mmCIF file of C-alpha atoms in Angstrom:
data_model
loop_
_atom_site.group_PDB
_atom_site.id
_atom_site.type_symbol
_atom_site.label_atom_id
_atom_site.label_comp_id
_atom_site.label_asym_id
_atom_site.label_seq_id
_atom_site.Cartn_x
_atom_site.Cartn_y
_atom_site.Cartn_z
ATOM 1 C CA MET A 1162 0.121 0.235 0.153
ATOM 2 C CA ASN A 1163 2.724 2.580 1.100
ATOM 3 C CA LYS A 1164 4.278 1.375 -2.377
ATOM 4 C CA LYS A 1165 1.374 2.562 -4.331
ATOM 5 C CA CYS A 1166 0.882 5.718 -2.498
ATOM 6 C CA ARG A 1167 4.475 6.612 -3.180
ATOM 7 C CA ILE A 1168 4.012 5.901 -6.874
ATOM 8 C CA ILE A 1169 0.931 7.977 -7.000
ATOM 9 C CA LEU A 1170 2.498 10.862 -5.263
ATOM 10 C CA TYR A 1171 5.672 10.273 -7.621
ATOM 11 C CA VAL A 1172 3.366 10.542 -10.716
ATOM 12 C CA LEU A 1173 1.292 13.598 -9.532
ATOM 13 C CA SER A 1174 4.607 15.123 -8.753
ATOM 14 C CA ILE A 1175 5.944 14.916 -12.565
ATOM 15 C CA VAL A 1176 2.562 16.259 -13.578
ATOM 16 C CA MET A 1177 2.740 19.072 -11.416
ATOM 17 C CA VAL A 1178 6.333 19.987 -12.475
ATOM 18 C CA ALA A 1179 5.543 19.682 -15.934
ATOM 19 C CA GLY A 1180 2.421 21.831 -15.549
ATOM 20 C CA CYS A 1181 4.925 24.649 -13.815
ATOM 21 C CA ILE A 1182 7.170 24.450 -17.076
ATOM 22 C CA ALA A 1183 4.286 24.728 -19.281
ATOM 23 C CA ALA A 1184 2.773 27.734 -17.635
ATOM 24 C CA VAL A 1185 6.131 29.566 -17.455
ATOM 25 C CA ALA A 1186 6.825 28.616 -21.167
ATOM 26 C CA ARG A 1187 3.397 30.296 -21.751
ATOM 27 C CA THR A 1188 4.472 33.305 -19.731
ATOM 28 C CA LYS A 1189 7.355 33.743 -21.470
ATOM 29 C CA GLY A 1190 5.721 33.515 -24.896
ATOM 30 C CA SER A 1191 3.248 36.076 -23.927
ATOM 31 C CA THR A 1192 5.145 38.796 -22.436
ATOM 32 C CA PRO A 1193 5.535 41.071 -25.039
ATOM 33 C CA GLU A 1194 1.687 41.151 -25.516
ATOM 34 C CA VAL A 1195 1.470 42.011 -21.647
ATOM 35 C CA LYS A 1196 -0.038 45.546 -21.557
ATOM 36 C CA VAL A 1197 1.140 47.207 -18.044
ATOM 37 C CA PRO A 1198 -0.367 50.754 -17.433
ATOM 38 C CA GLY A 1199 2.499 53.103 -17.217
ATOM 39 C CA GLU A 1200 5.062 50.866 -18.434
ATOM 40 C CA GLU A 1201 4.335 50.783 -21.982
ATOM 41 C CA PRO A 1202 7.286 52.282 -23.943
ATOM 42 C CA ALA A 1203 5.687 55.724 -25.514
ATOM 43 C CA ALA A 1204 7.158 54.778 -28.924
ATOM 44 C CA VAL A 1205 4.417 51.732 -29.030
ATOM 45 C CA VAL A 1206 1.772 54.053 -27.860
ATOM 46 C CA SER A 1207 -0.871 55.609 -30.310
ATOM 47 C CA GLY A 1208 -3.023 58.364 -30.104
ATOM 48 C CA GLU A 1209 -6.121 56.076 -29.688
ATOM 49 C CA ASP A 1210 -4.325 54.323 -26.744
ATOM 50 C CA THR A 1211 -3.400 57.636 -25.116
ATOM 51 C CA GLU A 1212 -6.930 58.514 -25.332
ATOM 52 C CA HIS A 1213 -8.215 55.487 -23.527
ATOM 53 C CA ALA A 1214 -5.308 55.240 -21.140
ATOM 54 C CA GLY A 1215 -7.507 56.185 -17.849
ATOM 55 C CA ALA A 1216 -9.899 53.164 -18.523
ATOM 56 C CA ASP A 1217 -9.804 50.502 -15.520
ATOM 57 C CA SER A 1218 -12.828 48.274 -16.384
ATOM 58 C CA GLY A 1219 -12.059 44.743 -17.480
ATOM 59 C CA ALA A 1220 -14.101 45.307 -20.319
ATOM 60 C CA ASP A 1221 -12.621 48.377 -21.643
ATOM 61 C CA ARG A 1222 -8.859 46.875 -21.379
ATOM 62 C CA ALA A 1223 -9.745 43.396 -23.182
ATOM 63 C CA PRO A 1224 -10.698 45.284 -26.629
ATOM 64 C CA ALA A 1225 -7.541 47.581 -26.083
ATOM 65 C CA ARG A 1226 -5.525 44.649 -25.937
ATOM 66 C CA GLU A 1227 -7.071 42.977 -29.027
ATOM 67 C CA GLU A 1228 -6.424 46.252 -30.978
ATOM 68 C CA ASN A 1229 -2.622 46.370 -29.730
ATOM 69 C CA GLU A 1230 -2.292 42.951 -30.842
ATOM 70 C CA THR A 1231 -3.465 43.557 -34.134
ATOM 71 C CA ALA A 1232 -1.371 46.667 -34.484
ATOM 72 C CA VAL A 1233 1.561 44.708 -33.386
ATOM 73 C CA GLU A 1234 0.942 42.130 -36.186
ATOM 74 C CA THR A 1235 0.250 44.729 -38.796
ATOM 75 C CA THR A 1236 3.547 46.399 -37.577
ATOM 76 C CA GLU A 1237 5.452 43.224 -38.384
ATOM 77 C CA ALA A 1238 3.855 42.422 -41.324
ATOM 78 C CA GLU A 1239 4.997 46.181 -42.648
ATOM 79 C CA GLU A 1240 8.285 45.581 -41.380
ATOM 80 C CA ARG A 1241 8.753 42.282 -42.957
ATOM 81 C CA THR A 1242 7.569 43.777 -46.412
ATOM 82 C CA GLU A 1243 9.664 46.663 -45.849
ATOM 83 C CA ALA A 1244 12.773 44.427 -45.125
ATOM 84 C CA ALA A 1245 11.940 42.324 -48.470
ATOM 85 C CA GLU A 1246 11.666 45.627 -50.226
ATOM 86 C CA VAL A 1247 15.104 46.793 -48.988
ATOM 87 C CA ALA A 1248 16.724 43.289 -49.738
ATOM 88 C CA GLU A 1249 15.280 43.464 -52.890
ATOM 89 C CA GLU A 1250 16.536 46.945 -53.596
ATOM 90 C CA ALA A 1251 19.832 45.783 -52.508
ATOM 91 C CA GLU A 1252 19.956 42.811 -54.764
ATOM 92 C CA ALA A 1253 19.252 44.824 -57.628
ATOM 93 C CA GLY A 1254 21.951 47.234 -56.765
ATOM 94 C CA GLY A 1255 24.564 44.589 -55.878
ATOM 95 C CA GLN A 1256 23.829 43.012 -59.389
ATOM 96 C CA ALA A 1257 24.358 46.905 -60.846
ATOM 97 C CA GLU A 1258 27.625 46.947 -59.485
ATOM 98 C CA ALA A 1259 28.575 43.375 -60.137
ATOM 99 C CA ASP A 1260 28.412 44.256 -63.821
ATOM 100 C CA GLY A 1261 29.603 47.655 -63.473
ATOM 101 C CA SER A 1262 27.036 49.021 -65.398
ATOM 102 C CA THR A 1263 25.298 52.570 -64.826
ATOM 103 C CA THR A 1264 21.334 53.403 -65.716
ATOM 104 C CA ILE A 1265 20.766 57.102 -66.491
ATOM 105 C CA LEU A 1266 16.734 57.983 -67.153
ATOM 106 C CA PHE A 1267 15.600 61.355 -68.812
ATOM 107 C CA THR A 1268 12.094 62.302 -68.853
ATOM 108 C CA GLY A 1269 10.489 64.978 -70.839
ATOM 109 C CA ASP A 1270 8.599 68.519 -69.356
ATOM 110 C CA VAL A 1271 7.430 68.506 -65.701
ATOM 111 C CA LEU A 1272 5.096 70.902 -64.312
ATOM 112 C CA PHE A 1273 3.921 71.253 -60.984
ATOM 113 C CA ALA A 1274 0.713 72.917 -61.585
ATOM 114 C CA ASN A 1275 -2.863 72.194 -60.567
ATOM 115 C CA ALA A 1276 -3.162 68.710 -61.193
ATOM 116 C CA PHE A 1277 0.106 67.748 -59.899
ATOM 117 C CA LYS A 1278 -1.019 69.582 -56.810
ATOM 118 C CA ALA A 1279 -4.568 67.724 -56.549
ATOM 119 C CA GLY A 1280 -3.085 64.577 -56.981
ATOM 120 C CA TYR A 1281 -0.116 64.964 -54.841
ATOM 121 C CA ASP A 1282 -2.054 66.171 -51.876
ATOM 122 C CA ALA A 1283 -4.927 63.662 -52.262
ATOM 123 C CA ASP A 1284 -2.214 60.513 -52.217
ATOM 124 C CA GLY A 1285 1.139 61.807 -52.231
ATOM 125 C CA ILE A 1286 3.938 61.061 -55.104
ATOM 126 C CA LYS A 1287 1.675 57.839 -55.970
ATOM 127 C CA GLY A 1288 -1.031 60.626 -56.770
ATOM 128 C CA VAL A 1289 1.326 61.727 -59.785
ATOM 129 C CA VAL A 1290 3.280 58.752 -60.696
ATOM 130 C CA ALA A 1291 1.875 55.232 -60.843
ATOM 131 C CA PRO A 1292 3.990 52.662 -58.395
ATOM 132 C CA GLU A 1293 5.058 50.540 -61.138
ATOM 133 C CA LEU A 1294 6.801 53.659 -62.842
ATOM 134 C CA LEU A 1295 7.692 55.071 -59.408
ATOM 135 C CA GLU A 1296 9.665 51.681 -58.912
ATOM 136 C CA GLU A 1297 11.436 52.319 -62.270
ATOM 137 C CA LEU A 1298 12.705 55.982 -61.556
ATOM 138 C CA ARG A 1299 14.092 55.024 -58.471
ATOM 139 C CA ALA A 1300 15.998 52.142 -59.426
ATOM 140 C CA ALA A 1301 18.132 54.483 -62.155
ATOM 141 C CA ASP A 1302 21.334 55.406 -60.869
ATOM 142 C CA ILE A 1303 20.830 58.764 -62.207
ATOM 143 C CA LEU A 1304 17.452 60.283 -63.019
ATOM 144 C CA MET A 1305 17.052 63.917 -64.846
ATOM 145 C CA VAL A 1306 14.326 65.833 -65.492
ATOM 146 C CA ASN A 1307 13.226 69.226 -67.245
ATOM 147 C CA ASN A 1308 11.706 71.814 -64.189
ATOM 148 C CA GLU A 1309 9.418 73.835 -66.184
ATOM 149 C CA PHE A 1310 8.609 76.110 -63.282
ATOM 150 C CA PRO A 1311 9.638 78.128 -60.301
ATOM 151 C CA PHE A 1312 9.532 76.926 -56.661
ATOM 152 C CA SER A 1313 8.312 80.124 -55.240
ATOM 153 C CA ASP A 1314 5.566 81.840 -53.239
ATOM 154 C CA ARG A 1315 7.046 85.093 -54.154
ATOM 155 C CA GLY A 1316 7.412 87.246 -57.327
ATOM 156 C CA THR A 1317 4.875 88.669 -59.717
ATOM 157 C CA PRO A 1318 3.699 86.976 -63.019
ATOM 158 C CA MET A 1319 5.402 88.350 -66.071
ATOM 159 C CA ALA A 1320 3.226 90.923 -68.089
ATOM 160 C CA ASP A 1321 1.933 89.777 -71.459
ATOM 161 C CA LYS A 1322 2.900 85.974 -71.068
ATOM 162 C CA GLN A 1323 0.111 83.789 -71.930
ATOM 163 C CA PHE A 1324 1.240 80.650 -69.535
ATOM 164 C CA THR A 1325 3.152 81.668 -66.204
ATOM 165 C CA PHE A 1326 3.997 78.534 -63.769
ATOM 166 C CA ARG A 1327 5.028 78.446 -59.942
ATOM 167 C CA CYS A 1328 4.744 76.062 -57.445
ATOM 168 C CA SER A 1329 5.435 76.462 -53.519
ATOM 169 C CA PRO A 1330 8.935 75.095 -52.229
ATOM 170 C CA GLY A 1331 7.754 72.545 -50.007
ATOM 171 C CA TYR A 1332 6.560 70.530 -53.043
ATOM 172 C CA VAL A 1333 10.301 70.008 -53.839
ATOM 173 C CA LYS A 1334 10.019 67.048 -51.586
ATOM 174 C CA ALA A 1335 8.019 65.198 -54.507
ATOM 175 C CA LEU A 1336 11.325 65.456 -56.771
ATOM 176 C CA ASN A 1337 13.126 63.541 -53.890
ATOM 177 C CA GLU A 1338 10.434 60.822 -53.714
ATOM 178 C CA MET A 1339 10.427 60.409 -57.688
ATOM 179 C CA GLY A 1340 14.156 59.837 -57.106
ATOM 180 C CA VAL A 1341 15.327 63.012 -59.247
ATOM 181 C CA ASP A 1342 19.242 63.667 -58.942
ATOM 182 C CA VAL A 1343 19.454 66.614 -61.330
ATOM 183 C CA VAL A 1344 17.259 69.060 -63.177
ATOM 184 C CA SER A 1345 17.262 71.489 -65.998
ATOM 185 C CA LEU A 1346 16.139 74.986 -65.330
ATOM 186 C CA ALA A 1347 17.242 76.183 -68.764
ATOM 187 C CA ASN A 1348 13.413 76.640 -69.961
ATOM 188 C CA ASN A 1349 11.097 79.414 -70.793
ATOM 189 C CA HIS A 1350 8.999 79.425 -67.561
ATOM 190 C CA THR A 1351 11.921 79.351 -64.657
ATOM 191 C CA LEU A 1352 11.582 83.292 -64.846
ATOM 192 C CA ASP A 1353 7.866 83.626 -64.950
ATOM 193 C CA TYR A 1354 7.620 85.418 -61.557
ATOM 194 C CA GLY A 1355 11.058 86.921 -61.777
ATOM 195 C CA ARG A 1356 14.311 86.862 -60.280
ATOM 196 C CA GLU A 1357 13.277 86.561 -56.382
ATOM 197 C CA ALA A 1358 11.319 83.230 -57.573
ATOM 198 C CA LEU A 1359 14.213 81.884 -59.411
ATOM 199 C CA SER A 1360 16.502 82.771 -56.509
ATOM 200 C CA ASP A 1361 13.941 80.928 -54.054
ATOM 201 C CA THR A 1362 14.130 77.797 -56.731
ATOM 202 C CA PHE A 1363 18.060 77.467 -56.047
ATOM 203 C CA ALA A 1364 17.597 77.533 -52.334
ATOM 204 C CA ALA A 1365 14.810 74.877 -52.849
ATOM 205 C CA LEU A 1366 16.785 72.390 -54.832
ATOM 206 C CA ASP A 1367 19.946 72.892 -52.865
ATOM 207 C CA GLY A 1368 17.749 72.210 -50.050
ATOM 208 C CA ALA A 1369 16.642 69.139 -51.110
ATOM 209 C CA GLY A 1370 19.915 67.930 -52.503
ATOM 210 C CA ILE A 1371 19.021 68.033 -55.886
ATOM 211 C CA LEU A 1372 21.552 69.393 -58.702
ATOM 212 C CA TYR A 1373 20.289 71.838 -61.199
ATOM 213 C CA GLY A 1374 22.096 73.200 -64.822
ATOM 214 C CA GLY A 1375 21.025 76.199 -67.072
ATOM 215 C CA ALA A 1376 20.434 78.925 -64.521
ATOM 216 C CA GLY A 1377 22.462 80.460 -62.008
ATOM 217 C CA ASP A 1378 23.251 83.657 -59.843
ATOM 218 C CA SER A 1379 26.042 84.209 -62.221
ATOM 219 C CA ALA A 1380 27.234 83.191 -65.623
ATOM 220 C CA GLU A 1381 29.686 80.531 -64.382
ATOM 221 C CA ARG A 1382 27.135 79.210 -62.300
ATOM 222 C CA ALA A 1383 24.328 78.823 -65.229
ATOM 223 C CA LYS A 1384 26.976 77.464 -67.537
ATOM 224 C CA GLN A 1385 28.198 74.680 -64.626
ATOM 225 C CA VAL A 1386 28.296 71.010 -65.691
ATOM 226 C CA GLN A 1387 26.616 69.015 -63.340
ATOM 227 C CA VAL A 1388 28.932 65.802 -62.271
ATOM 228 C CA ILE A 1389 27.640 62.798 -60.786
ATOM 229 C CA GLU A 1390 30.079 59.961 -60.218
ATOM 230 C CA VAL A 1391 28.597 56.346 -60.190
ATOM 231 C CA HIS A 1392 30.956 53.230 -60.316
ATOM 232 C CA GLY A 1393 34.098 55.426 -60.571
ATOM 233 C CA LYS A 1394 32.857 57.095 -63.496
ATOM 234 C CA LYS A 1395 31.795 60.651 -63.907
ATOM 235 C CA TYR A 1396 28.843 61.664 -65.799
ATOM 236 C CA GLY A 1397 28.439 65.425 -66.536
ATOM 237 C CA PHE A 1398 24.924 67.055 -67.427
ATOM 238 C CA ILE A 1399 24.497 70.362 -69.329
ATOM 239 C CA ALA A 1400 21.619 72.205 -69.570
ATOM 240 C CA VAL A 1401 20.754 75.076 -72.039
ATOM 241 C CA SER A 1402 17.984 76.885 -73.500
ATOM 242 C CA ARG A 1403 17.233 77.858 -77.240
ATOM 243 C CA VAL A 1404 13.743 79.386 -75.787
ATOM 244 C CA VAL A 1405 14.155 82.707 -74.043
ATOM 245 C CA PRO A 1406 11.131 84.737 -73.785
ATOM 246 C CA THR A 1407 13.101 88.052 -73.606
ATOM 247 C CA ALA A 1408 16.933 88.911 -74.009
ATOM 248 C CA ASP A 1409 16.870 90.019 -70.204
ATOM 249 C CA TRP A 1410 16.317 86.254 -69.522
ATOM 250 C CA LYS A 1411 20.249 85.502 -70.590
ATOM 251 C CA VAL A 1412 22.175 85.559 -67.608
ATOM 252 C CA GLU A 1413 24.829 87.855 -69.524
ATOM 253 C CA ASN A 1414 22.367 90.309 -69.241
ATOM 254 C CA ALA A 1415 21.083 90.136 -65.783
ATOM 255 C CA VAL A 1416 21.464 87.761 -62.801
ATOM 256 C CA PRO A 1417 19.937 85.520 -61.824
ATOM 257 C CA GLY A 1418 19.334 84.332 -65.379
ATOM 258 C CA LEU A 1419 19.699 81.484 -68.182
ATOM 259 C CA PHE A 1420 22.286 79.563 -70.203
ATOM 260 C CA SER A 1421 20.825 80.088 -73.504
ATOM 261 C CA CYS A 1422 22.658 78.727 -77.012
ATOM 262 C CA TYR A 1423 21.241 81.147 -79.519
ATOM 263 C CA ASP A 1424 25.157 81.408 -80.252
ATOM 264 C CA THR A 1425 26.719 78.005 -79.766
ATOM 265 C CA THR A 1426 30.067 79.258 -78.939
ATOM 266 C CA ALA A 1427 29.790 79.429 -75.115
ATOM 267 C CA LEU A 1428 28.112 76.015 -74.968
ATOM 268 C CA VAL A 1429 30.932 74.540 -77.200
ATOM 269 C CA GLU A 1430 33.448 75.558 -74.673
ATOM 270 C CA VAL A 1431 31.589 74.249 -71.902
ATOM 271 C CA ILE A 1432 30.953 70.652 -73.798
ATOM 272 C CA LYS A 1433 34.874 70.914 -74.344
ATOM 273 C CA GLU A 1434 35.574 71.498 -70.815
ATOM 274 C CA ALA A 1435 33.433 68.771 -69.611
ATOM 275 C CA ARG A 1436 34.836 66.007 -72.000
ATOM 276 C CA GLU A 1437 38.414 66.554 -70.404
ATOM 277 C CA THR A 1438 36.971 65.371 -66.990
ATOM 278 C CA CYS A 1439 34.090 63.430 -67.558
ATOM 279 C CA ASP A 1440 33.566 60.001 -69.017
ATOM 280 C CA TYR A 1441 30.172 60.610 -70.566
ATOM 281 C CA VAL A 1442 28.835 64.072 -71.371
ATOM 282 C CA ALA A 1443 25.039 64.624 -71.853
ATOM 283 C CA VAL A 1444 23.467 68.158 -73.293
ATOM 284 C CA TYR A 1445 19.742 68.705 -72.462
ATOM 285 C CA PRO A 1446 18.487 71.653 -74.465
ATOM 286 C CA HIS A 1447 15.379 73.433 -74.459
ATOM 287 C CA TRP A 1448 14.748 73.830 -78.040
ATOM 288 C CA GLY A 1449 12.347 73.495 -81.259
ATOM 289 C CA VAL A 1450 8.652 74.524 -82.023
ATOM 290 C CA GLU A 1451 5.738 73.251 -79.685
ATOM 291 C CA TYR A 1452 3.375 70.574 -81.018
ATOM 292 C CA GLN A 1453 5.580 69.944 -83.753
ATOM 293 C CA ALA A 1454 7.232 66.466 -84.717
ATOM 294 C CA TYR A 1455 10.114 67.097 -86.526
ATOM 295 C CA PRO A 1456 13.053 69.190 -85.513
ATOM 296 C CA GLU A 1457 13.794 72.585 -86.910
ATOM 297 C CA ALA A 1458 17.102 73.413 -88.798
ATOM 298 C CA ASN A 1459 18.325 75.050 -85.545
ATOM 299 C CA GLN A 1460 17.930 71.973 -83.536
ATOM 300 C CA THR A 1461 20.112 69.698 -85.892
ATOM 301 C CA GLN A 1462 22.782 72.344 -86.036
ATOM 302 C CA ILE A 1463 22.885 72.875 -82.473
ATOM 303 C CA ALA A 1464 23.051 68.942 -82.007
ATOM 304 C CA LYS A 1465 25.631 68.699 -84.499
ATOM 305 C CA ALA A 1466 27.666 71.349 -82.486
ATOM 306 C CA CYS A 1467 27.073 69.523 -79.536
ATOM 307 C CA ILE A 1468 28.427 66.613 -81.072
ATOM 308 C CA ASP A 1469 31.538 67.865 -82.691
ATOM 309 C CA ALA A 1470 32.431 69.286 -79.081
ATOM 310 C CA GLY A 1471 32.506 65.930 -77.582
ATOM 311 C CA ALA A 1472 28.978 65.195 -76.297
ATOM 312 C CA ASP A 1473 28.295 61.743 -75.857
ATOM 313 C CA VAL A 1474 24.229 62.531 -76.115
ATOM 314 C CA VAL A 1475 21.630 65.225 -76.793
ATOM 315 C CA VAL A 1476 18.312 64.776 -75.066
ATOM 316 C CA GLY A 1477 15.551 67.848 -76.148
ATOM 317 C CA SER A 1478 12.676 69.037 -74.088
ATOM 318 C CA HIS A 1479 10.139 72.037 -74.583
ATOM 319 C CA THR A 1480 7.936 70.970 -77.690
ATOM 320 C CA HIS A 1481 5.396 68.994 -75.501
ATOM 321 C CA CYS A 1482 5.419 66.258 -78.119
ATOM 322 C CA LEU A 1483 7.612 63.495 -78.874
ATOM 323 C CA GLN A 1484 10.380 64.196 -81.850
ATOM 324 C CA GLY A 1485 12.277 61.854 -83.312
ATOM 325 C CA VAL A 1486 15.761 60.360 -83.218
ATOM 326 C CA SER A 1487 18.892 60.563 -85.519
ATOM 327 C CA TYR A 1488 22.708 60.136 -85.304
ATOM 328 C CA ILE A 1489 25.556 62.402 -85.801
ATOM 329 C CA ASP A 1490 28.584 60.580 -86.172
ATOM 330 C CA GLY A 1491 27.584 57.867 -84.281
ATOM 331 C CA LYS A 1492 25.839 59.660 -81.381
ATOM 332 C CA PRO A 1493 22.088 60.016 -80.687
ATOM 333 C CA VAL A 1494 20.250 63.068 -80.845
ATOM 334 C CA PHE A 1495 17.102 62.741 -79.187
ATOM 335 C CA TYR A 1496 14.985 65.928 -80.193
ATOM 336 C CA SER A 1497 12.198 65.508 -77.574
ATOM 337 C CA LEU A 1498 10.773 63.192 -75.153
ATOM 338 C CA GLY A 1499 7.383 65.207 -74.803
ATOM 339 C CA ASN A 1500 5.663 65.620 -71.516
ATOM 340 C CA PHE A 1501 6.425 63.568 -68.487
ATOM 341 C CA ILE A 1502 4.141 64.995 -65.558
ATOM 342 C CA PHE A 1503 2.107 68.255 -67.122
ATOM 343 C CA GLY A 1504 -1.681 68.441 -66.471
ATOM 344 C CA GLN A 1505 -4.213 66.030 -66.438
ATOM 345 C CA SER A 1506 -3.512 63.804 -69.661
ATOM 346 C CA ILE A 1507 -0.548 62.894 -71.737
ATOM 347 C CA ASP A 1508 -1.442 60.823 -74.977
ATOM 348 C CA ARG A 1509 1.796 59.456 -75.563
ATOM 349 C CA SER A 1510 5.269 60.413 -74.029
ATOM 350 C CA ALA A 1511 8.554 58.357 -73.358
ATOM 351 C CA MET A 1512 11.488 58.316 -70.970
ATOM 352 C CA LEU A 1513 14.956 57.608 -72.248
ATOM 353 C CA GLU A 1514 16.917 54.850 -70.647
ATOM 354 C CA VAL A 1515 20.690 55.161 -71.049
ATOM 355 C CA THR A 1516 22.837 51.938 -70.159
ATOM 356 C CA ILE A 1517 26.532 52.488 -69.891
ATOM 357 C CA ASP A 1518 28.546 48.777 -69.270
ATOM 358 C CA ALA A 1519 31.513 48.700 -67.506
ATOM 359 C CA ALA A 1520 33.510 49.130 -70.649
ATOM 360 C CA GLY A 1521 32.053 52.398 -71.263
ATOM 361 C CA ARG A 1522 29.666 51.452 -74.246
ATOM 362 C CA ALA A 1523 26.034 53.059 -74.167
ATOM 363 C CA SER A 1524 22.845 51.429 -75.475
ATOM 364 C CA TYR A 1525 19.403 53.247 -75.473
ATOM 365 C CA ARG A 1526 15.837 52.521 -75.162
ATOM 366 C CA PHE A 1527 12.573 54.247 -74.854
ATOM 367 C CA VAL A 1528 10.124 53.761 -72.151
ATOM 368 C CA PRO A 1529 6.515 54.715 -73.417
ATOM 369 C CA VAL A 1530 4.560 56.264 -70.568
ATOM 370 C CA TYR A 1531 1.217 58.332 -70.473
ATOM 371 C CA ALA A 1532 -0.967 60.162 -68.066
ATOM 372 C CA ALA A 1533 -4.541 60.203 -67.488
ATOM 373 C CA GLY A 1534 -6.466 61.570 -64.384
ATOM 374 C CA GLY A 1535 -3.038 63.502 -63.574
ATOM 375 C CA VAL A 1536 -1.048 60.477 -62.684
ATOM 376 C CA THR A 1537 1.830 59.241 -65.231
ATOM 377 C CA TYR A 1538 1.960 55.416 -66.011
ATOM 378 C CA PRO A 1539 4.013 53.007 -68.000
ATOM 379 C CA ALA A 1540 2.353 52.478 -71.014
ATOM 380 C CA GLU A 1541 1.995 48.542 -71.850
ATOM 381 C CA GLY A 1542 1.325 46.267 -74.591
ATOM 382 C CA GLY A 1543 -1.170 47.994 -77.786
ATOM 383 C CA GLN A 1544 -0.598 51.057 -76.432
ATOM 384 C CA ALA A 1545 3.383 50.969 -75.786
ATOM 385 C CA GLU A 1546 3.540 49.329 -79.642
ATOM 386 C CA SER A 1547 1.809 52.449 -80.955
ATOM 387 C CA VAL A 1548 4.249 54.966 -79.135
ATOM 388 C CA LEU A 1549 7.152 52.837 -80.440
ATOM 389 C CA ASN A 1550 5.830 52.438 -83.960
ATOM 390 C CA TYR A 1551 5.192 56.236 -83.936
ATOM 391 C CA LEU A 1552 8.690 57.057 -82.857
ATOM 392 C CA ASP A 1553 10.110 54.668 -85.499
ATOM 393 C CA GLY A 1554 8.397 56.335 -88.173
ATOM 394 C CA ILE A 1555 9.342 59.670 -87.300
ATOM 395 C CA SER A 1556 13.377 58.885 -86.765
ATOM 396 C CA GLU A 1557 16.238 58.480 -88.913
ATOM 397 C CA ALA A 1558 17.329 56.083 -86.312
ATOM 398 C CA ALA A 1559 15.592 52.662 -85.833
ATOM 399 C CA VAL A 1560 13.172 52.502 -82.697
ATOM 400 C CA ALA A 1561 12.573 48.475 -82.192
ATOM 401 C CA SER A 1562 9.645 46.565 -80.755
ATOM 402 C CA ASP A 1563 11.044 46.813 -77.165
ATOM 403 C CA GLY A 1564 12.105 50.264 -77.184
ATOM 404 C CA THR A 1565 15.679 49.924 -78.167
ATOM 405 C CA VAL A 1566 17.061 52.597 -80.178
ATOM 406 C CA THR A 1567 20.073 51.636 -83.032
ATOM 407 C CA GLU A 1568 21.628 53.871 -85.652
ATOM 408 C CA ASP A 1569 20.452 51.779 -88.373
#
């Protein structure tokens, strides 16, 4: 009998010990979810939690705990998603570094006006550029756009000018969110609101860490080559305009002002100087006739002067429509990329993707885009095919079905 009692007690003791171990394990596992009033880290407390901090009844605390657990789960899911995105970007960057290639994207005209503000205020940058296109912009090593307005709340509109544009400096963050590295200010709207507004533009871009060319508070600054180094190679960007409303917009006549190329002498000198220090030189001229599909004689003349001076590529803006591509002595000239962010609708446009391999060989590809409801999207399927066929038809160069551009 004593033996049976000992066995029973022994078994009971084992069961009790096991129960204690399980209880401890459960307690440890649930510790992050325990909400002790006054002990929760401030970083985890939401506004809703703070409002209910004085509730003491168990009925009030239980729902709060469920909400907090959901919040924790959501936060963890977001962190996992974010980590995955970072890992993907790192992997993509690692692959780019592995083969030593550099990707440069150029877009056409960018205007932050009514349609932009409505979309951005409602949904941030995704209310202006579709997420899938935004991903492509950010993935580029260098992104350059034509900034077709000043960042300012000051100044008065130029008298007798049909269209005048400006945008509050705070919206410069949208360029950062797009991944823009350098902009052209050499265009016919930069001084729409006078020199104070242009000075504000310089300050806004400097504050955002974005390079700008084609305008400055001195002739030297307006003509300055903007240099970006990637994978040990230097890429130089020169912005210039042949569309200037009045002579006093030219930096030689008043400051701040624009770098112009009605006479290409100064432009040629700047390109030659850039050629001495840069591995790749891009010239971004504002030129041509609005809504005209084919370049003017002055455009081809300026393009030839640029290539002769040592430019590797010429990418134009201003016409608000696509123009074709030609090659001069083996170097491409993209006469206009049309609009990129500009009002509610853009029927057809394109970005230019330049890929430069480790050996310095450059390849070129159009990326068709369009805009609807103030949002710019990548064109796909038949719509993309239509844009590329159109470009092939108006170009001396060949544009393939995948957007690749070749001399013939």
